Amino acid sequence: MNTFSGLLNSLVHQKDISVYPMSQYCGIERTLLYKYLNGKDHPADQAVVERMADFMRLSPAECEELITAWQIEKVGWKEWSNRRNVEEFLLNFPDVSKLSEVSEGNYPEKTADGTGDIPAEMHRTDMSADGAAALSGTAARYPDCRALPTQTALNHVVNQVILEESQKEKGHLCLMLQPDYDYLLHLLSGLGEYGQKLAVEHILCLGNSRQKDRDFCDHNLVYLQKILPLYVSALDYNVYYYYDAVESHFSNLNGFSCMLLTSDCAITCTSDFQTGILYGKPEIVQMLREHFNTCREKCSPFFSPVHSIQDTCKMSIKFFSGSDEYYSLQPEPCLIPFLTPDLVNRLVISELPEREKLIPLLNEFLKQRQFTLSDGNYHIFHTRNGIRRFMETGRVYEIPEELYLPFPPEDRKLLLYRLSQFIPERYRILRSPLENLPQNFHLWVSASNGYLMFTNRKKESIYLMFTEPGLLTAFMDYLQNIDEKYLYTAAESRSFIEKFLEAEATP
């Protein structure tokens, strides 16, 4: 990519632009514009770059290229690349609303062969092609060792052995590979979406260097993005990681470096997933299973999932117990700091199991969040649509729906009024494209830990705690330096809030 001065020079010459009229139009000294052209300085504000683009009558693509070159010049190539990778992750977070409408308890009836709960297009009944194993009745029989010489053969067998394993009462799949095997991840996501109870353990490698590849891609963020749909589809999925030089460790020269294990067989394959070997001999499968278990013990859990509301409160109390700065990105505003014990007692469902034990825990959690907010350690980015949804429904995603009654209209206005006192010092409203975050997305991060919260296809709230330093650093850097063009001004934000407060809340 061209430097800002190089690109600016090229555009000036290409479009035969006179420097003096351009400097007058942009409201800057001619000598300063020459400094921009000679690479001795660059504009302090994006508005100047945009006026240059207007004067030169640049196309949208040319204008975007010039602004990008200016951003790189301003913050540095490395920082710009890191922030671009985080932004790509945020804008492509899996949206639960785009999953199948199939819901828990409404799966197709199983047929006599036990396969009726999986869509027909996911089934394969012949494993003889390309030397794959054969099925006999409902039990799989695998050869001692069989070559899978093509990608088609490998995908065919992977599909069949995983579907076979998913029909077992305690089906268990072990993976030791990178999340680059799109065919496999789509298959597993589909199984989760259709309610298959297959337990998956996955070991993957994270990069131990902040050096990017030739496309300036952050592999760790890409891998995180690829495995999240498995959680969203409600698959029983647990992932572990270790550090290494990803590109060299998983190059094609390393042979059959990837592995899949089921109860009855093992598949090893190349890291480009083009060829593989199927093993059915019990001694080989057992040896590879022991190898997998040994490797897993040396790895760290990528996430610490939180499953109950009690654990959620305890996790949050621990999460906010330090003196760190906390940053949040989510569609809806964080309203928890503005709740009071009387609201909690009134809105928590009376029939909730162990309600009497839960109420004090919730109040302790709220007290801590209020202290964090008043102490100035909160920085929350949210959207207008999130405010609108709350005012219309009385619901917020960060509180599990099964826990409480919808907030009455008068309480919605009260909470929004309390929030308005912290705009823009603590709460900022997002512009496009970040205002289009999926409804189910919440990110909280500090220098020492972070968590992702979202709802899965069963409408369960999922909390994934993570402490991986590279991800924490990447998210913190992005949120601490979020571009002002993605944020409404203080005056605009207050105007939005006033309109919501003046409007009639939906009963």
Short mmCIF file of C-alpha atoms in Angstrom, two decimals:
data_model
loop_
_atom_site.label_atom_id
_atom_site.label_comp_id
_atom_site.label_asym_id
_atom_site.label_seq_id
_atom_site.Cartn_x
_atom_site.Cartn_y
_atom_site.Cartn_z
CA MET A 1 0.00 0.00 0.00
CA ASN A 2 1.29 3.52 -0.82
CA THR A 3 2.36 5.88 1.93
CA PHE A 4 0.14 8.90 2.40
CA SER A 5 2.59 11.33 0.77
CA GLY A 6 3.28 8.92 -2.11
CA LEU A 7 -0.40 8.38 -2.80
CA LEU A 8 -1.19 12.10 -2.46
CA ASN A 9 1.58 12.95 -4.94
CA SER A 10 0.32 10.36 -7.37
CA LEU A 11 -3.24 11.69 -7.24
CA VAL A 12 -2.11 15.33 -7.60
CA HIS A 13 -0.10 14.51 -10.74
CA GLN A 14 -2.68 12.12 -12.15
CA LYS A 15 -5.48 14.68 -11.88
CA ASP A 16 -3.29 17.69 -12.72
CA ILE A 17 -4.05 19.50 -9.45
CA SER A 18 -2.61 22.94 -8.67
CA VAL A 19 -1.21 23.15 -5.17
CA TYR A 20 -2.14 26.74 -4.34
CA PRO A 21 -5.91 26.51 -5.06
CA MET A 22 -6.01 23.18 -3.25
CA SER A 23 -4.38 24.69 -0.15
CA GLN A 24 -6.87 27.56 -0.19
CA TYR A 25 -9.82 25.15 -0.51
CA CYS A 26 -8.52 23.04 2.37
CA GLY A 27 -7.82 26.08 4.56
CA ILE A 28 -4.12 25.34 5.07
CA GLU A 29 -0.85 27.10 4.19
CA ARG A 30 0.70 26.20 0.84
CA THR A 31 4.02 25.42 2.55
CA LEU A 32 2.24 22.95 4.81
CA LEU A 33 0.65 21.22 1.81
CA TYR A 34 4.11 20.89 0.25
CA LYS A 35 5.26 19.22 3.49
CA TYR A 36 2.42 16.72 3.11
CA LEU A 37 3.50 16.04 -0.48
CA ASN A 38 7.16 15.64 0.50
CA GLY A 39 6.42 13.27 3.37
CA LYS A 40 7.69 15.69 6.04
CA ASP A 41 4.31 16.02 7.74
CA HIS A 42 0.74 14.75 7.54
CA PRO A 43 -2.67 16.29 8.39
CA ALA A 44 -3.66 16.20 12.05
CA ASP A 45 -7.36 15.76 11.25
CA GLN A 46 -9.22 13.49 8.86
CA ALA A 47 -11.42 16.44 7.86
CA VAL A 48 -8.44 17.96 6.00
CA VAL A 49 -7.91 14.70 4.09
CA GLU A 50 -11.60 14.61 3.18
CA ARG A 51 -11.43 18.19 1.85
CA MET A 52 -8.42 17.21 -0.26
CA ALA A 53 -10.45 14.33 -1.65
CA ASP A 54 -13.34 16.69 -2.43
CA PHE A 55 -11.08 19.15 -4.23
CA MET A 56 -9.49 16.39 -6.33
CA ARG A 57 -12.92 14.91 -7.08
CA LEU A 58 -11.86 11.45 -5.98
CA SER A 59 -14.07 8.43 -6.48
CA PRO A 60 -15.32 6.67 -3.31
CA ALA A 61 -12.64 3.98 -3.74
CA GLU A 62 -9.88 6.57 -4.20
CA CYS A 63 -11.12 8.58 -1.23
CA GLU A 64 -11.16 5.49 1.00
CA GLU A 65 -7.63 4.58 -0.12
CA LEU A 66 -6.36 8.08 0.69
CA ILE A 67 -8.00 8.12 4.13
CA THR A 68 -6.62 4.65 4.88
CA ALA A 69 -3.10 5.76 3.87
CA TRP A 70 -3.48 8.78 6.19
CA GLN A 71 -4.63 6.56 9.09
CA ILE A 72 -1.61 4.29 8.61
CA GLU A 73 0.67 7.33 8.53
CA LYS A 74 -0.90 8.70 11.69
CA VAL A 75 -0.91 5.61 13.94
CA GLY A 76 1.71 3.38 12.30
CA TRP A 77 1.34 0.32 10.12
CA LYS A 78 1.43 -2.21 12.96
CA GLU A 79 -1.22 -0.49 15.09
CA TRP A 80 -3.46 0.16 12.10
CA SER A 81 -3.22 -3.48 11.05
CA ASN A 82 -4.01 -4.72 14.57
CA ARG A 83 -7.07 -2.46 14.86
CA ARG A 84 -8.31 -3.42 11.42
CA ASN A 85 -8.17 -7.11 12.43
CA VAL A 86 -10.17 -6.45 15.61
CA GLU A 87 -12.74 -4.45 13.66
CA GLU A 88 -13.15 -7.28 11.15
CA PHE A 89 -13.76 -9.66 14.05
CA LEU A 90 -16.38 -7.39 15.63
CA LEU A 91 -18.23 -6.79 12.37
CA ASN A 92 -18.37 -10.51 11.57
CA PHE A 93 -19.40 -11.91 14.94
CA PRO A 94 -21.84 -14.84 14.39
CA ASP A 95 -25.43 -13.62 14.68
CA VAL A 96 -27.71 -16.11 16.43
CA SER A 97 -30.71 -14.71 14.54
CA LYS A 98 -29.26 -16.11 11.30
CA LEU A 99 -29.22 -19.70 12.54
CA SER A 100 -31.82 -22.30 11.69
CA GLU A 101 -35.27 -21.91 13.22
CA VAL A 102 -34.92 -25.43 14.66
CA SER A 103 -35.20 -25.08 18.44
CA GLU A 104 -34.72 -27.35 21.43
CA GLY A 105 -37.48 -29.93 21.74
CA ASN A 106 -38.62 -29.57 18.11
CA TYR A 107 -36.19 -31.80 16.25
CA PRO A 108 -37.44 -34.29 13.64
CA GLU A 109 -38.35 -37.71 15.02
CA LYS A 110 -35.64 -40.35 14.87
CA THR A 111 -36.13 -43.12 12.36
CA ALA A 112 -35.44 -46.79 12.94
CA ASP A 113 -31.81 -46.36 11.94
CA GLY A 114 -31.39 -43.53 14.46
CA THR A 115 -30.63 -40.87 11.84
CA GLY A 116 -33.89 -39.02 11.52
CA ASP A 117 -32.77 -36.10 13.63
CA ILE A 118 -30.11 -35.09 11.10
CA PRO A 119 -31.02 -33.43 7.80
CA ALA A 120 -30.89 -35.83 4.87
CA GLU A 121 -28.30 -33.76 3.03
CA MET A 122 -25.82 -34.37 5.86
CA HIS A 123 -25.96 -38.16 5.49
CA ARG A 124 -23.63 -40.43 3.58
CA THR A 125 -24.40 -44.14 3.41
CA ASP A 126 -21.54 -45.38 1.23
CA MET A 127 -18.01 -45.14 2.47
CA SER A 128 -16.50 -47.34 -0.20
CA ALA A 129 -15.62 -44.47 -2.56
CA ASP A 130 -11.96 -43.52 -2.70
CA GLY A 131 -11.06 -46.38 -0.38
CA ALA A 132 -13.16 -45.24 2.57
CA ALA A 133 -14.45 -47.63 5.19
CA ALA A 134 -17.75 -49.49 4.84
CA LEU A 135 -20.74 -49.45 7.17
CA SER A 136 -22.63 -52.59 8.07
CA GLY A 137 -26.09 -51.97 9.58
CA THR A 138 -25.78 -49.49 12.42
CA ALA A 139 -22.21 -50.40 13.44
CA ALA A 140 -19.17 -49.00 11.72
CA ARG A 141 -16.32 -51.28 10.60
CA TYR A 142 -13.11 -49.48 9.77
CA PRO A 143 -10.01 -50.92 8.08
CA ASP A 144 -6.76 -51.17 10.01
CA CYS A 145 -5.20 -48.55 7.77
CA ARG A 146 -6.50 -46.93 4.59
CA ALA A 147 -5.22 -44.07 2.47
CA LEU A 148 -7.48 -41.09 1.75
CA PRO A 149 -5.67 -39.74 -1.31
CA THR A 150 -7.93 -36.80 -2.19
CA GLN A 151 -9.75 -33.99 -0.41
CA THR A 152 -13.05 -35.54 -1.53
CA ALA A 153 -12.12 -38.86 0.07
CA LEU A 154 -11.03 -37.14 3.29
CA ASN A 155 -14.20 -35.04 3.56
CA HIS A 156 -16.35 -38.07 2.76
CA VAL A 157 -14.88 -40.13 5.58
CA VAL A 158 -14.78 -37.23 8.09
CA ASN A 159 -18.47 -36.65 7.42
CA GLN A 160 -19.39 -40.30 7.93
CA VAL A 161 -17.35 -41.08 11.04
CA ILE A 162 -18.53 -37.92 12.81
CA LEU A 163 -22.18 -38.59 11.99
CA GLU A 164 -21.71 -42.16 13.18
CA GLU A 165 -20.17 -40.92 16.44
CA SER A 166 -22.98 -38.39 16.94
CA GLN A 167 -25.53 -41.24 17.05
CA LYS A 168 -23.87 -42.82 20.09
CA GLU A 169 -25.23 -42.15 23.54
CA LYS A 170 -21.91 -40.67 24.67
CA GLY A 171 -20.38 -39.63 21.38
CA HIS A 172 -16.95 -38.05 21.77
CA LEU A 173 -14.76 -36.36 19.16
CA CYS A 174 -11.17 -35.22 19.71
CA LEU A 175 -9.52 -32.73 17.35
CA MET A 176 -5.91 -31.67 17.10
CA LEU A 177 -5.87 -29.20 14.20
CA GLN A 178 -6.24 -25.55 13.31
CA PRO A 179 -9.73 -24.09 12.73
CA ASP A 180 -8.89 -23.74 9.03
CA TYR A 181 -10.81 -26.89 8.10
CA ASP A 182 -13.99 -25.11 7.02
CA TYR A 183 -15.75 -28.30 5.93
CA LEU A 184 -15.34 -29.80 9.40
CA LEU A 185 -16.40 -26.65 11.27
CA HIS A 186 -19.53 -26.26 9.13
CA LEU A 187 -20.40 -29.91 9.79
CA LEU A 188 -19.97 -29.53 13.55
CA SER A 189 -21.92 -26.27 13.63
CA GLY A 190 -24.75 -28.02 11.79
CA LEU A 191 -24.76 -30.88 14.30
CA GLY A 192 -25.03 -28.40 17.15
CA GLU A 193 -27.81 -26.56 15.38
CA TYR A 194 -29.77 -29.80 15.02
CA GLY A 195 -29.36 -30.77 18.65
CA GLN A 196 -26.80 -33.57 18.34
CA LYS A 197 -25.17 -34.30 21.71
CA LEU A 198 -21.63 -34.80 20.53
CA ALA A 199 -18.88 -33.83 22.99
CA VAL A 200 -15.95 -32.20 21.20
CA GLU A 201 -12.48 -31.53 22.63
CA HIS A 202 -10.26 -29.41 20.42
CA ILE A 203 -6.55 -28.60 20.73
CA LEU A 204 -5.30 -25.73 18.57
CA CYS A 205 -2.13 -23.71 18.24
CA LEU A 206 -2.00 -19.95 18.78
CA GLY A 207 0.74 -17.78 17.35
CA ASN A 208 3.43 -16.72 19.81
CA SER A 209 4.56 -13.72 17.78
CA ARG A 210 2.81 -10.43 17.03
CA GLN A 211 4.28 -10.55 13.52
CA LYS A 212 1.51 -10.79 10.94
CA ASP A 213 1.54 -12.87 7.76
CA ARG A 214 1.92 -11.34 4.32
CA ASP A 215 -1.76 -10.35 4.37
CA PHE A 216 -1.31 -8.76 7.83
CA CYS A 217 -3.81 -11.20 9.29
CA ASP A 218 -4.01 -11.85 13.04
CA HIS A 219 -4.40 -15.64 13.07
CA ASN A 220 -5.47 -15.78 16.71
CA LEU A 221 -8.43 -13.48 16.09
CA VAL A 222 -9.34 -15.41 12.94
CA TYR A 223 -9.29 -18.69 14.88
CA LEU A 224 -11.47 -17.19 17.60
CA GLN A 225 -13.91 -16.04 14.96
CA LYS A 226 -14.05 -19.50 13.38
CA ILE A 227 -14.79 -21.44 16.57
CA LEU A 228 -17.43 -19.11 18.04
CA PRO A 229 -20.23 -20.48 15.79
CA LEU A 230 -19.80 -23.83 17.56
CA TYR A 231 -20.74 -22.15 20.85
CA VAL A 232 -23.57 -20.20 19.23
CA SER A 233 -25.02 -23.42 17.78
CA ALA A 234 -24.93 -24.94 21.32
CA LEU A 235 -22.49 -27.73 20.54
CA ASP A 236 -20.83 -29.36 23.59
CA TYR A 237 -17.46 -27.88 22.66
CA ASN A 238 -14.29 -27.31 24.68
CA VAL A 239 -11.11 -25.86 23.24
CA TYR A 240 -7.53 -25.81 24.51
CA TYR A 241 -4.50 -23.94 23.19
CA TYR A 242 -0.73 -23.85 23.19
CA TYR A 243 1.75 -21.43 21.62
CA ASP A 244 3.98 -22.04 18.64
CA ALA A 245 4.95 -20.53 15.29
CA VAL A 246 1.70 -21.42 13.53
CA GLU A 247 2.79 -21.07 9.92
CA SER A 248 5.98 -23.11 10.27
CA HIS A 249 4.43 -25.71 12.58
CA PHE A 250 1.50 -26.42 10.27
CA SER A 251 3.23 -26.09 6.91
CA ASN A 252 2.69 -28.78 4.27
CA LEU A 253 6.25 -30.03 4.84
CA ASN A 254 5.27 -31.35 8.28
CA GLY A 255 3.34 -34.30 6.88
CA PHE A 256 0.18 -35.53 8.58
CA SER A 257 0.19 -32.98 11.38
CA CYS A 258 -3.58 -32.91 12.08
CA MET A 259 -5.73 -35.52 13.79
CA LEU A 260 -9.40 -36.42 14.40
CA LEU A 261 -10.37 -39.15 16.88
CA THR A 262 -13.70 -40.88 17.50
CA SER A 263 -14.51 -43.88 19.71
CA ASP A 264 -13.66 -46.35 16.94
CA CYS A 265 -11.22 -44.73 14.56
CA ALA A 266 -8.63 -42.04 13.96
CA ILE A 267 -7.89 -39.85 10.96
CA THR A 268 -4.60 -38.06 10.43
CA CYS A 269 -4.31 -35.53 7.62
CA THR A 270 -2.14 -32.80 6.19
CA SER A 271 -2.58 -29.24 7.43
CA ASP A 272 -4.12 -28.21 4.09
CA PHE A 273 -6.73 -30.98 4.51
CA GLN A 274 -6.07 -32.44 1.07
CA THR A 275 -5.05 -36.02 1.98
CA GLY A 276 -5.19 -38.27 5.02
CA ILE A 277 -5.02 -41.75 6.54
CA LEU A 278 -7.87 -43.61 8.24
CA TYR A 279 -6.96 -45.94 11.11
CA GLY A 280 -9.39 -48.50 12.54
CA LYS A 281 -7.01 -50.84 14.35
CA PRO A 282 -7.84 -50.56 18.09
CA GLU A 283 -4.19 -50.49 19.22
CA ILE A 284 -3.44 -47.54 16.92
CA VAL A 285 -6.58 -45.65 17.94
CA GLN A 286 -5.76 -46.18 21.63
CA MET A 287 -2.18 -45.00 21.17
CA LEU A 288 -3.32 -41.84 19.39
CA ARG A 289 -5.92 -41.23 22.10
CA GLU A 290 -3.25 -41.42 24.79
CA HIS A 291 -1.14 -39.00 22.76
CA PHE A 292 -4.08 -36.59 22.55
CA ASN A 293 -4.69 -36.78 26.31
CA THR A 294 -1.01 -36.12 27.05
CA CYS A 295 -1.03 -33.07 24.77
CA ARG A 296 -4.25 -31.73 26.28
CA GLU A 297 -2.73 -31.80 29.77
CA LYS A 298 0.03 -29.47 28.54
CA CYS A 299 -2.45 -26.97 27.07
CA SER A 300 -4.52 -24.17 28.60
CA PRO A 301 -8.31 -23.84 28.30
CA PHE A 302 -9.13 -21.14 25.77
CA PHE A 303 -12.34 -20.25 27.61
CA SER A 304 -13.83 -20.85 31.03
CA PRO A 305 -17.56 -21.21 30.25
CA VAL A 306 -20.02 -20.02 32.91
CA HIS A 307 -23.34 -21.86 32.99
CA SER A 308 -25.53 -20.81 35.96
CA ILE A 309 -26.72 -17.40 37.14
CA GLN A 310 -25.00 -17.97 40.50
CA ASP A 311 -21.72 -18.69 38.72
CA THR A 312 -22.32 -15.66 36.51
CA CYS A 313 -22.64 -13.37 39.54
CA LYS A 314 -19.56 -14.87 41.19
CA MET A 315 -17.63 -14.56 37.93
CA SER A 316 -18.65 -10.92 37.50
CA ILE A 317 -17.79 -10.03 41.10
CA LYS A 318 -14.34 -11.51 40.58
CA PHE A 319 -14.01 -9.89 37.15
CA PHE A 320 -14.68 -6.35 38.45
CA SER A 321 -12.78 -6.73 41.72
CA GLY A 322 -9.55 -5.10 40.52
CA SER A 323 -8.63 -1.49 39.85
CA ASP A 324 -8.28 -1.97 36.08
CA GLU A 325 -9.96 0.16 33.44
CA TYR A 326 -12.92 -1.77 32.00
CA TYR A 327 -14.10 -1.43 28.42
CA SER A 328 -17.32 -2.78 26.99
CA LEU A 329 -18.73 -3.01 23.48
CA GLN A 330 -22.34 -4.14 23.15
CA PRO A 331 -25.55 -3.22 21.29
CA GLU A 332 -27.47 -2.20 24.41
CA PRO A 333 -26.31 0.15 27.16
CA CYS A 334 -25.12 -1.49 30.36
CA LEU A 335 -27.94 -0.77 32.82
CA ILE A 336 -26.83 -3.00 35.68
CA PRO A 337 -25.05 -0.19 37.63
CA PHE A 338 -28.36 1.70 37.83
CA LEU A 339 -30.42 -1.11 39.35
CA THR A 340 -31.34 -0.88 43.04
CA PRO A 341 -32.25 -3.58 45.60
CA ASP A 342 -35.95 -2.67 45.42
CA LEU A 343 -35.96 -3.17 41.64
CA VAL A 344 -34.16 -6.49 42.01
CA ASN A 345 -36.61 -7.75 44.61
CA ARG A 346 -39.59 -6.62 42.55
CA LEU A 347 -38.49 -8.00 39.17
CA VAL A 348 -36.67 -11.26 39.92
CA ILE A 349 -39.19 -14.03 39.29
CA SER A 350 -40.75 -15.17 42.56
CA GLU A 351 -40.82 -18.86 41.54
CA LEU A 352 -37.10 -18.88 40.71
CA PRO A 353 -35.31 -21.80 42.40
CA GLU A 354 -33.09 -20.71 45.31
CA ARG A 355 -34.34 -17.14 44.93
CA GLU A 356 -33.57 -16.29 48.55
CA LYS A 357 -29.91 -17.20 48.09
CA LEU A 358 -29.68 -15.46 44.73
CA ILE A 359 -31.04 -12.03 45.77
CA PRO A 360 -28.14 -11.17 48.17
CA LEU A 361 -25.63 -12.32 45.56
CA LEU A 362 -27.27 -10.11 42.92
CA ASN A 363 -27.26 -7.10 45.25
CA GLU A 364 -23.57 -7.61 46.04
CA PHE A 365 -22.89 -7.78 42.31
CA LEU A 366 -24.86 -4.55 41.67
CA LYS A 367 -23.09 -2.73 44.50
CA GLN A 368 -19.72 -3.58 43.02
CA ARG A 369 -20.74 -2.45 39.52
CA GLN A 370 -22.03 0.85 40.93
CA PHE A 371 -18.72 1.41 42.69
CA THR A 372 -16.78 0.69 39.51
CA LEU A 373 -18.90 3.19 37.59
CA SER A 374 -18.57 5.93 40.21
CA ASP A 375 -14.84 5.29 40.45
CA GLY A 376 -14.48 6.23 36.79
CA ASN A 377 -13.23 2.86 35.55
CA TYR A 378 -16.11 2.21 33.12
CA HIS A 379 -16.01 2.91 29.37
CA ILE A 380 -19.07 1.57 27.59
CA PHE A 381 -19.84 1.74 23.87
CA HIS A 382 -23.40 0.89 22.82
CA THR A 383 -26.01 1.66 20.13
CA ARG A 384 -29.21 3.63 19.67
CA ASN A 385 -30.97 0.45 18.55
CA GLY A 386 -30.01 -1.16 21.84
CA ILE A 387 -31.65 1.69 23.76
CA ARG A 388 -34.71 1.48 21.52
CA ARG A 389 -35.05 -2.28 22.10
CA PHE A 390 -34.87 -1.83 25.84
CA MET A 391 -37.48 0.93 25.83
CA GLU A 392 -39.80 -1.20 23.69
CA THR A 393 -39.36 -4.57 25.44
CA GLY A 394 -38.06 -3.89 28.96
CA ARG A 395 -35.43 -6.56 28.31
CA VAL A 396 -31.63 -6.48 28.23
CA TYR A 397 -29.52 -9.36 26.96
CA GLU A 398 -26.93 -9.09 29.73
CA ILE A 399 -29.54 -10.35 32.22
CA PRO A 400 -30.81 -13.88 31.42
CA GLU A 401 -34.43 -13.67 30.31
CA GLU A 402 -35.56 -16.54 32.55
CA LEU A 403 -34.39 -14.63 35.64
CA TYR A 404 -36.64 -11.57 35.68
CA LEU A 405 -39.88 -9.93 34.59
CA PRO A 406 -39.69 -7.22 31.90
CA PHE A 407 -39.02 -3.76 33.32
CA PRO A 408 -42.25 -1.71 33.48
CA PRO A 409 -42.35 1.48 31.34
CA GLU A 410 -41.74 3.81 34.28
CA ASP A 411 -38.65 1.83 35.35
CA ARG A 412 -37.27 1.88 31.80
CA LYS A 413 -37.36 5.68 31.80
CA LEU A 414 -35.87 5.86 35.28
CA LEU A 415 -32.91 3.66 34.31
CA LEU A 416 -32.33 5.54 31.07
CA TYR A 417 -32.41 8.85 32.96
CA ARG A 418 -29.80 7.57 35.42
CA LEU A 419 -27.63 6.45 32.52
CA SER A 420 -27.94 9.85 30.82
CA GLN A 421 -25.95 11.44 33.64
CA PHE A 422 -22.86 9.55 32.47
CA ILE A 423 -22.92 10.60 28.81
CA PRO A 424 -20.36 11.04 27.30
CA GLU A 425 -17.83 10.51 30.12
CA ARG A 426 -18.66 6.81 30.57
CA TYR A 427 -21.24 5.93 27.92
CA ARG A 428 -20.75 6.55 24.18
CA ILE A 429 -23.19 5.79 21.37
CA LEU A 430 -21.84 4.03 18.28
CA ARG A 431 -22.28 5.07 14.66
CA SER A 432 -22.24 2.77 11.64
CA PRO A 433 -20.72 0.28 11.02
CA LEU A 434 -20.30 -0.69 14.69
CA GLU A 435 -23.90 0.22 15.47
CA ASN A 436 -24.86 -2.91 13.51
CA LEU A 437 -23.43 -5.31 16.10
CA PRO A 438 -25.49 -8.52 16.49
CA GLN A 439 -28.06 -8.30 19.28
CA ASN A 440 -26.45 -11.19 21.11
CA PHE A 441 -22.94 -9.70 21.34
CA HIS A 442 -21.30 -8.35 24.52
CA LEU A 443 -17.57 -7.86 25.03
CA TRP A 444 -15.99 -6.82 28.33
CA VAL A 445 -12.23 -6.52 28.61
CA SER A 446 -9.55 -5.19 30.93
CA ALA A 447 -5.78 -5.54 30.99
CA SER A 448 -5.99 -8.79 32.96
CA ASN A 449 -9.08 -10.62 31.73
CA GLY A 450 -12.12 -10.43 29.52
CA TYR A 451 -15.31 -12.19 28.58
CA LEU A 452 -17.64 -12.61 25.64
CA MET A 453 -21.34 -12.91 26.40
CA PHE A 454 -23.93 -13.92 23.81
CA THR A 455 -27.05 -16.02 23.45
CA ASN A 456 -26.94 -19.35 21.62
CA ARG A 457 -29.60 -20.88 19.42
CA LYS A 458 -31.38 -22.22 22.54
CA LYS A 459 -31.64 -18.63 23.84
CA GLU A 460 -29.25 -19.51 26.66
CA SER A 461 -26.83 -16.85 27.86
CA ILE A 462 -23.24 -17.98 27.28
CA TYR A 463 -20.32 -16.38 29.12
CA LEU A 464 -16.83 -17.23 27.87
CA MET A 465 -14.05 -15.95 30.14
CA PHE A 466 -10.62 -15.58 28.56
CA THR A 467 -7.22 -14.43 29.75
CA GLU A 468 -5.12 -15.00 26.61
CA PRO A 469 -2.77 -11.96 26.60
CA GLY A 470 -2.72 -11.41 22.83
CA LEU A 471 -6.51 -11.14 22.61
CA LEU A 472 -6.72 -8.89 25.68
CA THR A 473 -4.11 -6.55 24.25
CA ALA A 474 -5.78 -6.43 20.83
CA PHE A 475 -9.27 -5.68 22.21
CA MET A 476 -7.99 -3.13 24.74
CA ASP A 477 -5.98 -1.25 22.14
CA TYR A 478 -8.97 -1.06 19.79
CA LEU A 479 -11.43 0.17 22.42
CA GLN A 480 -8.99 2.65 23.93
CA ASN A 481 -8.41 4.17 20.49
CA ILE A 482 -11.80 3.76 18.87
CA ASP A 483 -12.16 6.12 15.93
CA GLU A 484 -14.27 9.20 16.71
CA LYS A 485 -16.01 8.82 13.35
CA TYR A 486 -17.65 5.71 14.83
CA LEU A 487 -19.13 7.69 17.73
CA TYR A 488 -21.93 10.23 18.03
CA THR A 489 -21.01 13.51 19.69
CA ALA A 490 -22.05 14.32 23.24
CA ALA A 491 -24.76 16.71 21.98
CA GLU A 492 -26.14 14.14 19.54
CA SER A 493 -26.16 11.44 22.22
CA ARG A 494 -27.99 13.62 24.74
CA SER A 495 -30.53 14.53 22.07
CA PHE A 496 -31.22 10.84 21.37
CA ILE A 497 -31.67 10.09 25.07
CA GLU A 498 -34.04 13.04 25.54
CA LYS A 499 -36.23 11.83 22.69
CA PHE A 500 -36.45 8.36 24.22
CA LEU A 501 -37.32 9.85 27.60
CA GLU A 502 -39.99 12.11 26.11
CA ALA A 503 -41.58 9.29 24.10
CA GLU A 504 -44.26 7.05 25.51
CA ALA A 505 -42.69 3.77 26.64
CA THR A 506 -44.29 0.60 25.33
CA PRO A 507 -46.32 -1.10 28.09
#
